[in-house]
Amino acid sequence: MHPKKPMLSVSRHGLRVLFANILAIYRRELQSYFTAPFYYVIAGVFWLLSGLFFLVVMTTIISQVAQQDLLQQQFGAPSQAIDVPKLILESFLGLLGSISQVILPMLSMGLYTEERKHGTLELLATSPITNWCVATGKLLAVLTFYTTLLLPVIIYQFVALQQSTPPLSPWLILAGNGGLILLAAAILSLGMFLSSLTDSTILAAILGFAVLLVLWVLDVLAKNTGGNLSDILSYLSPLEHFTHLTRGIFRSSSLVVFGSYIFLGIFLTAQSIDAFRYQRN
Amino acid sequence: MIQVEHLTKVYGTTVALRDVSFSAASGEILGLLGPNGAGKTTTMRILAGYLPATSGTAAIAGYEVHTDPMAVRQRIGYLPENPPLYTEMTVAGYLHFVARIKGVSAGDRPQRVEYALKSCGLWDQQQTIIRKLSKGYRQRVGIAQAIVHDPPAIILDEPTVGLDPRQIIEVRNLIKNLAGQHTVILSTHILAEVSMTCDRAVIINKGEVAGIGQLDELLQRLSSSYTYDLELVGDRSQIESLLQHLPHLQQMTWDSSTVQQRQQLRVSSPVEIGADLASLLVQNGVQLFEMRRSRANLEEVFLKLTTDEPVAEPSDAPEEAHA
């Protein structure tokens, strides 16, 4: 109604609208997870596998360490200090990362393909809401879902690993799981972009796995090449940064790299939705 | 309210719209009429800011769709060809969501949703999951979605397609009720729809405007001939030679079927010749039982406008006489 307003009030009002829009998309998206059986299946599989792996990792490592201890006692070799809970956490988070990499493309595959299939993208594109808001709201929603999956797993990590003497630092658990969430955010963001390219959910999932493969190859190359190239590749590899975080090594560059991947995904999504309208139907 | 000027849309090498111009006044219902594939949906999508035009401008409430897209989006309600529904939501939940992203303030939302539910006859279905609704009800939810934020301009792409006759009447009444406070532009390939709901119509064919105006006016201008159906008894050849004297006679056809020995004759002319025709026949002893004048009806005008022959301007309409 009033197109010309003082800059400040416009931007303040604009900011409020921006948040309200992101929130609207976020809530709708989250709501849709609760009504779809697919997401319950994903949650079930995730919890089953992660619980199983936790049990296996813990018993394997503890029995291995106990065996080693026994050997050392028998032969009188100098005993080596091993931080058992830290080792368990590190191995478990590595496995959790692998399970997540299977599940994440399945979470991101429907983000835009469903909108395109049902024509609701046309509603969003003709509403006073920017592509950025839509993409951000969607990413936050799917990330919330993933974090919800992770929550009970984090709790039993705390419960189990705090039992050791001395107890494992809670920061290690938080850093490792925080790294997992950041990694998930980066992968989901790229997956969201891929889902905006097509209206085939299956294709979006396949593309998602292909991107994971690329990230994995990047990681392998980073570990197996030498010199500057290795440094550059390991800096770019989100998996590498995740591994650091599971070991409790926190670098601000990790935040920058994860943030860049997340931003890249949202940016490309917004661009591709804009470009989509230039196509015929 | 809605101003479309010289819109052209090219997809690759196909021209979907060529130099389309029209306008709709505030509170008016404008029908966009044309056969399937004429460019109606493209026009609507450009108006809604969903598709960019290759050239030309379209403005809604003074805001141009390409340069001021957000201002336009705030002022339109748009029902695409397929209603954009989140089928896992309830009707009310969906409308609340749409109201939210359309920028309706939290305080006004319950009222606006209630209004949309009631005016689309969805009050009893508000807690129903959209997936479980029939096609007609889904279409209504689509319309409710377009009016929930009380936009000054409402764009409806084929709003009655796929509905049963009773639902069609309901939707038409709903659209008529929207006029006055809202400017409505709707597309259809059904002529009766325009004649029943719209104040004015734009006829689009193959991406070009074939005619704009009030329907009866369009009809008058575009129907180039008057047709008379006669039922009479008399000598065929005598009648034929008699009618040759009429100056504007265009065509004369005998119907093979005869009812009670009476012959059926159809005569057409670019001007009204009814009085002359009747007196000529009666004065010459032909028994005239029935004479009925019929103007080209809407369907005929529409077909004429949208078939391959070049559209006849009012001034050169009589050219058709040689056909």
Coordinates of C-alpha atoms in Angstrom, one line a residue:
Chain A
M1 CA 0.0 0.0 0.0
H2 CA 2.8 2.4 0.8
P3 CA 5.6 1.6 -1.6
K4 CA 7.8 4.5 -0.4
K5 CA 8.7 4.3 3.2
P6 CA 11.9 5.3 5.0
M7 CA 14.6 2.8 4.3
L8 CA 15.1 1.7 8.0
S9 CA 11.5 0.9 8.6
V10 CA 11.2 -1.0 5.3
S11 CA 14.2 -3.1 6.1
R12 CA 13.1 -3.8 9.6
H13 CA 9.6 -4.7 8.5
G14 CA 11.3 -6.7 5.6
L15 CA 13.3 -8.6 8.1
R16 CA 10.3 -9.5 10.1
V17 CA 8.4 -10.7 7.0
L18 CA 11.5 -12.7 6.0
F19 CA 11.5 -14.6 9.3
A20 CA 7.8 -15.0 9.2
N21 CA 8.0 -16.5 5.7
I22 CA 10.9 -18.8 6.6
L23 CA 8.9 -19.9 9.7
A24 CA 5.8 -20.6 7.6
I25 CA 7.7 -22.8 5.2
Y26 CA 9.5 -24.5 8.0
R27 CA 6.4 -25.4 9.9
R28 CA 4.5 -26.7 6.9
E29 CA 7.5 -28.8 5.9
L30 CA 8.0 -30.3 9.4
Q31 CA 4.3 -31.0 9.6
S32 CA 4.5 -33.0 6.3
Y33 CA 7.1 -35.3 7.9
F34 CA 4.7 -36.2 10.6
T35 CA 2.0 -37.4 8.2
A36 CA 4.2 -39.4 5.9
P37 CA 4.9 -43.0 6.8
F38 CA 8.2 -42.8 4.8
Y39 CA 9.8 -40.7 7.5
Y40 CA 8.8 -43.0 10.3
V41 CA 10.5 -45.9 8.4
I42 CA 13.6 -43.8 8.0
A43 CA 13.6 -43.0 11.7
G44 CA 13.1 -46.6 12.6
V45 CA 16.0 -47.8 10.4
F46 CA 18.3 -45.1 11.6
W47 CA 17.6 -45.8 15.3
L48 CA 17.9 -49.6 14.8
L49 CA 21.2 -49.4 12.9
S50 CA 22.8 -46.7 15.1
G51 CA 21.8 -48.7 18.3
L52 CA 23.2 -51.8 16.8
F53 CA 26.4 -50.2 15.8
F54 CA 26.9 -48.5 19.1
L55 CA 26.6 -51.9 20.9
V56 CA 29.0 -53.6 18.5
V57 CA 31.5 -50.8 18.6
M58 CA 31.4 -50.6 22.4
T59 CA 31.7 -54.4 23.0
T60 CA 34.4 -54.8 20.3
I61 CA 36.6 -52.0 21.6
I62 CA 36.2 -53.0 25.2
S63 CA 37.0 -56.6 24.7
Q64 CA 40.0 -55.8 22.5
V65 CA 41.4 -53.4 25.1
A66 CA 40.8 -56.0 27.8
Q67 CA 42.6 -58.6 25.8
Q68 CA 45.5 -56.3 25.2
D69 CA 45.6 -55.5 28.9
L70 CA 45.7 -59.2 29.8
L71 CA 48.5 -59.8 27.3
Q72 CA 50.5 -56.9 28.7
Q73 CA 50.0 -58.2 32.3
Q74 CA 51.1 -61.7 31.4
F75 CA 54.3 -60.6 29.5
G76 CA 55.0 -57.7 31.7
A77 CA 55.2 -55.3 28.9
P78 CA 54.8 -51.6 29.7
S79 CA 51.1 -50.8 29.6
Q80 CA 49.9 -48.3 27.0
A81 CA 47.4 -45.8 28.0
I82 CA 44.3 -46.0 25.8
D83 CA 41.4 -43.5 26.1
V84 CA 38.7 -46.1 25.6
P85 CA 35.6 -43.8 25.7
K86 CA 37.2 -41.5 23.2
L87 CA 38.0 -44.4 20.9
I88 CA 34.5 -45.6 21.1
L89 CA 33.1 -42.2 20.4
E90 CA 35.4 -41.7 17.4
S91 CA 34.6 -45.1 15.8
F92 CA 30.9 -44.8 16.5
L93 CA 30.6 -41.3 15.0
G94 CA 32.4 -42.5 12.0
L95 CA 29.8 -45.3 11.6
L96 CA 27.0 -42.9 12.3
G97 CA 28.4 -40.6 9.6
S98 CA 28.2 -43.6 7.2
I99 CA 24.6 -44.4 8.1
S100 CA 23.7 -40.8 7.7
Q101 CA 25.2 -40.7 4.3
V102 CA 22.8 -43.4 3.2
I103 CA 19.8 -41.7 4.8
L104 CA 20.5 -38.0 3.9
P105 CA 19.9 -38.2 0.2
M106 CA 16.6 -39.9 0.9
L107 CA 15.6 -37.0 3.2
S108 CA 16.6 -34.3 0.6
M109 CA 15.3 -36.1 -2.5
G110 CA 11.7 -35.0 -2.0
L111 CA 12.3 -31.4 -0.9
Y112 CA 11.5 -29.8 -4.3
T113 CA 10.5 -32.8 -6.5
E114 CA 7.2 -33.1 -4.5
E115 CA 6.5 -29.4 -5.0
R116 CA 7.1 -29.7 -8.7
K117 CA 5.0 -32.8 -9.0
H118 CA 2.0 -31.3 -7.2
G119 CA 2.3 -27.9 -8.8
T120 CA 2.7 -26.2 -5.4
L121 CA 5.9 -24.6 -6.7
E122 CA 3.6 -22.4 -8.8
L123 CA 1.9 -21.3 -5.6
L124 CA 5.2 -20.5 -3.9
A125 CA 6.5 -18.8 -7.0
T126 CA 3.5 -16.5 -7.2
S127 CA 3.4 -15.6 -3.5
P128 CA 5.3 -12.7 -2.0
I129 CA 8.0 -14.9 -0.7
T130 CA 11.5 -15.2 -2.1
N131 CA 13.2 -18.4 -3.3
W132 CA 15.8 -17.9 -0.6
C133 CA 13.2 -18.0 2.1
V134 CA 11.6 -21.2 0.7
A135 CA 15.0 -22.9 0.4
T136 CA 16.1 -21.8 3.9
G137 CA 12.9 -22.9 5.5
K138 CA 13.0 -26.2 3.8
L139 CA 16.6 -26.8 4.8
L140 CA 16.0 -25.9 8.4
A141 CA 13.0 -28.2 8.5
V142 CA 14.8 -31.3 7.1
L143 CA 17.8 -30.5 9.3
T144 CA 15.5 -30.4 12.3
F145 CA 14.1 -33.7 11.4
Y146 CA 17.7 -35.2 11.1
T147 CA 18.6 -33.6 14.5
T148 CA 15.5 -35.2 16.0
L149 CA 16.7 -38.5 14.7
L150 CA 20.1 -37.9 16.3
L151 CA 18.8 -36.7 19.6
P152 CA 18.2 -40.1 21.4
V153 CA 21.5 -41.3 19.9
I154 CA 23.3 -38.4 21.5
I155 CA 21.6 -39.0 24.8
Y156 CA 22.8 -42.6 25.0
Q157 CA 26.3 -41.6 24.0
F158 CA 26.2 -39.3 27.0
V159 CA 24.8 -42.0 29.3
A160 CA 27.2 -44.7 28.3
L161 CA 30.4 -42.7 27.8
Q162 CA 30.1 -40.7 31.0
Q163 CA 30.2 -44.0 33.0
S164 CA 34.0 -44.3 32.5
T165 CA 36.5 -43.0 35.0
P166 CA 37.5 -40.4 34.4
P167 CA 34.3 -39.5 32.5
L168 CA 34.7 -38.4 28.9
S169 CA 34.5 -34.7 28.4
P170 CA 30.9 -33.8 27.3
W171 CA 32.5 -31.3 24.9
L172 CA 34.0 -34.1 22.9
I173 CA 30.5 -35.7 22.5
L174 CA 29.0 -32.3 21.6
A175 CA 31.8 -31.4 19.1
G176 CA 31.5 -34.8 17.4
N177 CA 27.7 -34.8 17.1
G178 CA 27.8 -31.1 16.2
G179 CA 30.1 -32.0 13.4
L180 CA 27.7 -34.7 12.3
I181 CA 24.9 -32.1 12.1
L182 CA 27.0 -29.7 10.2
L183 CA 28.0 -32.4 7.8
A184 CA 24.3 -33.4 7.4
A185 CA 23.4 -29.7 6.8
A186 CA 26.0 -29.5 4.0
I187 CA 24.9 -32.7 2.4
L188 CA 21.2 -31.8 2.7
S189 CA 21.8 -28.4 1.2
L190 CA 23.4 -29.9 -1.8
G191 CA 20.8 -32.6 -2.0
M192 CA 18.1 -29.9 -1.9
F193 CA 19.7 -28.2 -4.9
L194 CA 19.7 -31.5 -6.8
S195 CA 16.0 -32.1 -6.0
S196 CA 15.2 -28.7 -7.4
L197 CA 16.6 -29.8 -10.7
T198 CA 14.1 -32.5 -11.5
D199 CA 10.6 -33.7 -10.7
S200 CA 11.8 -37.3 -10.4
T201 CA 12.3 -38.2 -6.7
I202 CA 14.4 -41.2 -7.7
L203 CA 16.7 -39.2 -9.9
A204 CA 17.1 -36.7 -7.1
A205 CA 18.2 -39.5 -4.8
I206 CA 20.6 -40.9 -7.3
L207 CA 22.1 -37.5 -7.9
G208 CA 22.4 -37.1 -4.1
F209 CA 24.4 -40.4 -3.8
A210 CA 26.6 -39.3 -6.8
V211 CA 27.5 -36.1 -5.0
L212 CA 28.3 -38.1 -1.8
L213 CA 30.5 -40.3 -4.0
V214 CA 32.3 -37.2 -5.2
L215 CA 32.8 -36.0 -1.7
W216 CA 34.1 -39.4 -0.7
V217 CA 36.6 -39.4 -3.6
L218 CA 37.7 -36.0 -2.6
D219 CA 38.4 -37.3 0.9
V220 CA 40.3 -40.3 -0.4
L221 CA 42.4 -38.1 -2.7
A222 CA 43.1 -35.7 0.1
K223 CA 44.5 -38.5 2.2
N224 CA 46.5 -40.1 -0.5
T225 CA 48.1 -37.3 -2.4
G226 CA 50.9 -35.3 -1.1
G227 CA 51.9 -31.7 -0.9
N228 CA 49.8 -28.6 -1.5
L229 CA 47.1 -30.5 -3.4
S230 CA 46.5 -32.7 -0.4
D231 CA 46.2 -29.6 1.8
I232 CA 43.7 -27.9 -0.5
L233 CA 41.7 -31.1 -1.0
S234 CA 41.5 -31.8 2.7
Y235 CA 40.5 -28.3 3.4
L236 CA 37.7 -28.6 0.9
S237 CA 36.6 -32.1 2.0
P238 CA 33.7 -31.9 4.4
L239 CA 34.3 -35.5 5.4
E240 CA 37.8 -34.5 6.5
H241 CA 36.5 -31.7 8.7
F242 CA 33.9 -34.1 10.2
T243 CA 36.7 -36.6 11.0
H244 CA 38.6 -33.8 12.8
L245 CA 35.6 -32.9 14.8
T246 CA 35.0 -36.5 15.9
R247 CA 38.5 -36.5 17.3
G248 CA 37.7 -33.3 19.2
I249 CA 39.8 -31.1 16.9
F250 CA 38.0 -27.9 16.4
R251 CA 39.1 -25.5 13.8
S252 CA 37.2 -22.3 12.8
S253 CA 38.0 -23.2 9.1
S254 CA 35.6 -26.2 9.6
L255 CA 32.8 -23.8 10.3
V256 CA 33.7 -21.8 7.2
V257 CA 33.8 -24.9 5.0
F258 CA 30.5 -26.3 6.2
G259 CA 28.9 -22.8 6.1
S260 CA 30.1 -22.4 2.5
Y261 CA 28.6 -25.8 1.4
I262 CA 25.3 -24.9 3.1
F263 CA 25.2 -21.5 1.5
L264 CA 26.2 -22.9 -1.9
G265 CA 23.3 -25.4 -1.7
I266 CA 20.7 -22.7 -0.8
F267 CA 22.1 -20.3 -3.4
L268 CA 22.1 -22.9 -6.2
T269 CA 18.5 -23.9 -5.2
A270 CA 17.2 -20.3 -5.4
Q271 CA 18.9 -19.9 -8.8
S272 CA 17.6 -23.1 -10.2
I273 CA 14.1 -22.4 -9.1
D274 CA 14.3 -19.0 -10.9
A275 CA 15.8 -20.6 -14.0
F276 CA 13.1 -23.3 -13.9
R277 CA 10.5 -20.7 -14.8
Y278 CA 12.2 -19.9 -18.0
Q279 CA 11.7 -23.4 -19.2
R280 CA 8.6 -24.5 -20.9
N281 CA 6.2 -26.1 -18.4
Chain B
M1 CA -6.5 -2.6 -12.7
I2 CA -4.9 -5.1 -15.1
Q3 CA -3.1 -3.7 -18.0
V4 CA -1.5 -5.9 -20.6
E5 CA 0.4 -4.3 -23.4
H6 CA 2.1 -6.0 -26.4
L7 CA 2.9 -9.2 -24.6
T8 CA 5.0 -11.6 -26.6
K9 CA 6.2 -14.9 -25.4
V10 CA 8.6 -17.1 -27.4
Y11 CA 9.6 -20.6 -26.2
G12 CA 12.6 -21.5 -28.3
T13 CA 11.3 -21.2 -31.8
T14 CA 7.6 -21.4 -31.0
V15 CA 5.7 -18.2 -30.5
A16 CA 3.2 -18.8 -27.8
L17 CA 1.9 -15.2 -27.6
R18 CA 2.2 -12.5 -30.2
D19 CA 1.5 -8.8 -29.3
V20 CA -1.3 -9.5 -26.9
S21 CA -2.9 -6.3 -25.4
F22 CA -6.0 -5.9 -23.2
S23 CA -7.0 -4.4 -20.0
A24 CA -9.5 -5.0 -17.2
A25 CA -11.1 -2.3 -15.1
S26 CA -11.5 -2.5 -11.4
G27 CA -14.2 -4.8 -10.2
E28 CA -14.7 -6.3 -13.6
I29 CA -14.8 -10.0 -14.6
L30 CA -12.8 -10.5 -17.8
G31 CA -12.9 -13.8 -19.6
L32 CA -10.0 -15.1 -21.6
L33 CA -11.5 -17.3 -24.2
G34 CA -9.8 -19.5 -26.6
P35 CA -9.3 -23.1 -27.7
N36 CA -6.8 -25.3 -25.9
G37 CA -3.3 -24.3 -26.6
A38 CA -4.2 -20.8 -27.6
G39 CA -1.9 -19.2 -25.1
K40 CA -4.4 -18.6 -22.2
T41 CA -2.3 -20.3 -19.6
T42 CA 0.8 -18.6 -20.8
T43 CA -0.9 -15.2 -20.5
M44 CA -2.1 -16.1 -17.0
R45 CA 1.3 -17.2 -15.9
I46 CA 2.9 -14.0 -17.1
L47 CA 0.2 -12.0 -15.3
A48 CA 0.8 -13.9 -12.1
G49 CA 4.6 -13.3 -12.4
Y50 CA 5.3 -17.0 -12.8
L51 CA 6.7 -16.7 -16.3
P52 CA 8.6 -13.8 -17.7
A53 CA 7.4 -12.5 -21.1
T54 CA 9.8 -12.2 -24.0
S55 CA 8.7 -8.7 -24.6
G56 CA 5.8 -6.4 -23.6
T57 CA 4.5 -5.4 -20.2
A58 CA 1.8 -6.5 -17.9
A59 CA 0.8 -4.4 -14.9
I60 CA -1.5 -5.2 -12.0
A61 CA -2.7 -2.2 -9.9
G62 CA 0.0 -0.1 -11.5
Y63 CA 2.9 -2.5 -10.7
E64 CA 4.7 -4.1 -13.6
V65 CA 5.1 -7.9 -13.2
H66 CA 8.7 -8.0 -14.4
T67 CA 10.1 -4.9 -12.6
D68 CA 8.0 -5.1 -9.4
P69 CA 7.3 -8.8 -8.9
M70 CA 6.9 -8.8 -5.1
A71 CA 4.4 -5.9 -5.3
V72 CA 2.4 -7.8 -7.9
R73 CA 2.5 -11.1 -5.9
Q74 CA 1.1 -9.3 -2.9
R75 CA -1.9 -8.1 -5.0
I76 CA -2.9 -11.2 -6.8
G77 CA -4.7 -14.4 -6.1
Y78 CA -3.8 -17.1 -8.6
L79 CA -5.4 -20.4 -9.3
P80 CA -3.2 -22.3 -11.8
E81 CA -4.5 -25.0 -14.1
N82 CA -3.9 -27.6 -11.5
P83 CA -4.8 -26.4 -8.0
P84 CA -1.6 -26.2 -6.1
L85 CA -2.5 -28.2 -3.0
Y86 CA -0.5 -29.9 -0.3
T87 CA -2.6 -33.0 -0.2
E88 CA -1.5 -34.1 3.3
M89 CA -2.8 -31.0 4.9
T90 CA -6.3 -30.3 6.2
V91 CA -8.3 -27.7 4.2
A92 CA -8.1 -25.1 7.1
G93 CA -4.4 -25.9 7.7
Y94 CA -3.6 -25.3 4.1
L95 CA -5.5 -22.0 3.9
H96 CA -3.8 -20.8 7.0
F97 CA -0.4 -21.6 5.4
V98 CA -1.3 -19.8 2.2
A99 CA -2.6 -16.8 4.2
R100 CA 0.7 -16.8 6.1
I101 CA 2.9 -16.8 3.0
K102 CA 0.7 -14.3 1.3
G103 CA 1.4 -11.9 4.2
V104 CA -1.9 -11.8 6.0
S105 CA -1.2 -10.6 9.5
A106 CA -1.7 -13.1 12.3
G107 CA -4.7 -11.2 13.7
D108 CA -6.6 -11.2 10.4
R109 CA -5.8 -14.8 9.5
P110 CA -8.7 -16.6 11.3
Q111 CA -11.2 -14.2 9.8
R112 CA -9.8 -14.4 6.3
V113 CA -9.6 -18.2 6.4
E114 CA -13.2 -18.3 7.7
Y115 CA -14.3 -16.0 4.9
A116 CA -12.6 -18.2 2.2
L117 CA -14.0 -21.4 3.7
K118 CA -17.5 -20.0 3.8
S119 CA -17.6 -18.4 0.4
C120 CA -16.2 -21.5 -1.3
G121 CA -18.7 -23.8 0.5
L122 CA -15.9 -25.6 2.4
W123 CA -17.0 -24.8 6.0
D124 CA -18.0 -28.4 6.7
Q125 CA -14.8 -29.8 5.1
Q126 CA -12.3 -27.6 6.9
Q127 CA -10.8 -30.4 9.0
T128 CA -10.7 -32.9 6.0
I129 CA -7.4 -33.9 4.6
I130 CA -7.2 -32.5 1.1
R131 CA -6.2 -35.9 -0.3
K132 CA -9.6 -37.3 0.6
L133 CA -11.5 -34.6 -1.2
S134 CA -13.2 -35.1 -4.6
K135 CA -12.0 -33.1 -7.6
G136 CA -14.7 -30.6 -7.3
Y137 CA -13.9 -29.8 -3.7
R138 CA -10.2 -29.6 -4.5
Q139 CA -11.0 -27.1 -7.1
R140 CA -12.9 -25.1 -4.5
V141 CA -9.9 -25.3 -2.2
G142 CA -7.9 -23.9 -5.1
I143 CA -10.2 -21.0 -5.4
A144 CA -10.3 -20.4 -1.7
Q145 CA -6.5 -20.3 -1.8
A146 CA -6.7 -17.5 -4.4
I147 CA -9.0 -15.3 -2.4
V148 CA -7.9 -16.0 1.2
H149 CA -5.7 -12.9 1.3
D150 CA -8.3 -10.6 -0.2
P151 CA -6.3 -9.7 -3.2
P152 CA -7.5 -6.9 -5.5
A153 CA -6.8 -9.0 -8.6
I154 CA -7.8 -12.7 -9.0
I155 CA -6.5 -14.8 -11.8
L156 CA -8.3 -18.1 -12.3
D157 CA -7.0 -20.5 -14.9
E158 CA -9.9 -22.8 -16.1
P159 CA -11.7 -22.6 -12.7
T160 CA -14.6 -24.9 -13.7
V161 CA -12.7 -27.6 -15.6
G162 CA -13.5 -31.1 -14.3
L163 CA -16.5 -30.1 -12.2
D164 CA -19.9 -31.6 -12.5
P165 CA -22.8 -29.3 -13.7
R166 CA -24.0 -28.4 -10.2
Q167 CA -20.5 -27.6 -9.1
I168 CA -19.9 -25.5 -12.2
I169 CA -23.0 -23.4 -11.3
E170 CA -21.7 -23.0 -7.8
V171 CA -18.3 -21.9 -8.9
R172 CA -19.7 -19.5 -11.4
N173 CA -21.9 -17.9 -8.7
L174 CA -18.9 -17.7 -6.5
I175 CA -16.9 -15.9 -9.2
K176 CA -19.8 -13.5 -9.9
N177 CA -19.9 -12.7 -6.2
L178 CA -16.2 -11.8 -6.2
A179 CA -16.8 -9.1 -8.8
G180 CA -17.1 -5.6 -7.6
Q181 CA -14.6 -5.8 -4.8
H182 CA -12.1 -7.8 -6.9
T183 CA -11.0 -7.7 -10.5
V184 CA -11.3 -11.2 -11.8
I185 CA -9.7 -12.6 -14.9
L186 CA -10.5 -16.1 -15.8
S187 CA -9.7 -18.3 -18.7
T188 CA -11.8 -20.9 -20.3
H189 CA -12.4 -22.7 -23.5
I190 CA -16.1 -22.9 -22.8
L191 CA -18.1 -20.2 -24.4
A192 CA -21.1 -20.5 -22.2
E193 CA -18.9 -19.8 -19.2
V194 CA -17.9 -16.4 -20.5
S195 CA -21.5 -15.5 -21.5
M196 CA -22.7 -16.4 -18.0
T197 CA -20.0 -15.0 -15.8
C198 CA -17.9 -12.4 -17.6
D199 CA -18.6 -8.7 -18.3
R200 CA -16.2 -8.7 -21.2
A201 CA -14.2 -11.2 -23.1
V202 CA -10.8 -11.4 -24.8
I203 CA -10.8 -14.1 -27.5
I204 CA -7.3 -15.5 -28.0
N205 CA -6.4 -17.8 -30.8
K206 CA -2.9 -19.1 -31.7
G207 CA -1.3 -16.6 -29.3
E208 CA -3.1 -13.6 -30.8
V209 CA -6.0 -11.5 -29.7
A210 CA -8.9 -12.3 -32.1
G211 CA -11.4 -10.0 -30.4
I212 CA -12.1 -7.9 -27.3
G213 CA -15.3 -6.6 -26.0
Q214 CA -18.7 -7.3 -24.5
L215 CA -19.9 -10.7 -25.6
D216 CA -23.1 -9.6 -27.3
E217 CA -21.2 -6.7 -28.9
L218 CA -18.5 -9.1 -30.1
L219 CA -21.3 -11.3 -31.3
Q220 CA -23.0 -8.6 -33.3
R221 CA -19.8 -7.4 -34.8
L222 CA -18.5 -10.7 -35.7
S223 CA -21.6 -12.5 -36.8
S224 CA -21.6 -11.6 -40.4
S225 CA -24.9 -13.1 -41.4
Y226 CA -28.5 -13.6 -40.6
T227 CA -30.1 -16.9 -41.3
Y228 CA -33.8 -17.6 -41.8
D229 CA -35.4 -20.9 -41.5
L230 CA -38.6 -21.2 -43.5
E231 CA -41.3 -23.8 -43.6
L232 CA -43.4 -23.5 -46.7
V233 CA -45.4 -25.1 -49.4
G234 CA -44.9 -24.1 -53.0
D235 CA -43.1 -24.9 -56.2
R236 CA -39.4 -25.1 -55.6
S237 CA -38.2 -23.6 -58.9
Q238 CA -40.7 -20.8 -58.6
I239 CA -39.5 -19.9 -55.1
E240 CA -35.9 -20.0 -56.2
S241 CA -36.5 -17.7 -59.1
L242 CA -38.5 -15.4 -56.8
L243 CA -35.8 -15.2 -54.3
Q244 CA -33.2 -14.2 -56.9
H245 CA -34.8 -10.8 -56.9
L246 CA -33.7 -10.2 -53.3
P247 CA -30.6 -8.0 -53.5
H248 CA -28.7 -9.3 -50.5
L249 CA -29.4 -12.9 -50.7
Q250 CA -26.3 -14.9 -49.9
Q251 CA -27.3 -18.5 -49.8
M252 CA -30.3 -20.7 -50.2
T253 CA -30.4 -24.4 -49.2
W254 CA -33.3 -26.8 -49.2
D255 CA -33.5 -29.3 -46.4
S256 CA -34.2 -32.7 -47.8
S257 CA -36.6 -33.6 -45.0
T258 CA -40.1 -32.6 -45.4
V259 CA -42.6 -32.4 -42.6
Q260 CA -46.3 -32.9 -43.6
Q261 CA -45.5 -32.0 -47.3
R262 CA -44.0 -28.8 -46.1
Q263 CA -40.5 -27.9 -47.4
Q264 CA -37.7 -26.6 -45.2
L265 CA -35.7 -23.8 -46.7
R266 CA -32.8 -22.0 -45.2
V267 CA -31.8 -18.6 -46.5
S268 CA -28.9 -16.5 -45.3
S269 CA -27.9 -12.9 -45.9
P270 CA -25.5 -10.4 -44.5
V271 CA -28.3 -7.9 -43.8
E272 CA -31.8 -8.2 -42.4
I273 CA -34.1 -9.2 -45.2
G274 CA -36.8 -10.8 -43.2
A275 CA -39.6 -8.3 -44.1
D276 CA -38.8 -8.3 -47.8
L277 CA -38.5 -12.1 -47.8
A278 CA -41.8 -12.6 -46.2
S279 CA -43.8 -10.2 -48.3
L280 CA -42.2 -11.5 -51.5
L281 CA -43.2 -15.0 -50.7
V282 CA -46.7 -14.3 -49.5
Q283 CA -47.5 -11.9 -52.3
N284 CA -46.6 -14.6 -54.8
G285 CA -48.9 -17.2 -53.3
V286 CA -46.4 -19.3 -51.4
Q287 CA -47.9 -20.8 -48.3
L288 CA -45.6 -19.7 -45.4
F289 CA -46.1 -21.7 -42.2
E290 CA -43.1 -20.7 -40.3
M291 CA -40.3 -18.3 -40.5
R292 CA -37.6 -18.0 -37.9
R293 CA -34.6 -15.7 -37.8
S294 CA -31.4 -17.0 -36.2
R295 CA -28.3 -15.1 -35.7
A296 CA -25.0 -16.9 -35.6
N297 CA -24.7 -18.1 -32.1
L298 CA -21.8 -17.8 -29.7
E299 CA -20.4 -21.1 -30.7
E300 CA -20.4 -20.2 -34.4
V301 CA -18.7 -16.9 -33.7
F302 CA -16.1 -18.6 -31.6
L303 CA -15.5 -21.2 -34.2
K304 CA -15.2 -18.6 -36.9
L305 CA -12.8 -16.6 -34.8
T306 CA -10.6 -19.6 -34.0
T307 CA -10.5 -21.4 -37.3
D308 CA -7.8 -21.0 -39.8
E309 CA -9.4 -18.3 -42.0
P310 CA -8.3 -14.8 -41.3
V311 CA -10.5 -13.0 -38.8
A312 CA -12.9 -10.8 -40.6
E313 CA -12.9 -7.2 -39.5
P314 CA -16.4 -5.7 -39.1
S315 CA -15.9 -3.6 -42.3
D316 CA -15.1 -6.4 -44.6
A317 CA -17.5 -8.9 -43.1
P318 CA -19.6 -9.1 -46.3
E319 CA -16.7 -10.7 -48.0
E320 CA -17.8 -13.9 -46.5
A321 CA -20.7 -13.8 -48.9
H322 CA -18.6 -15.2 -51.7
A323 CA -17.7 -18.2 -49.8

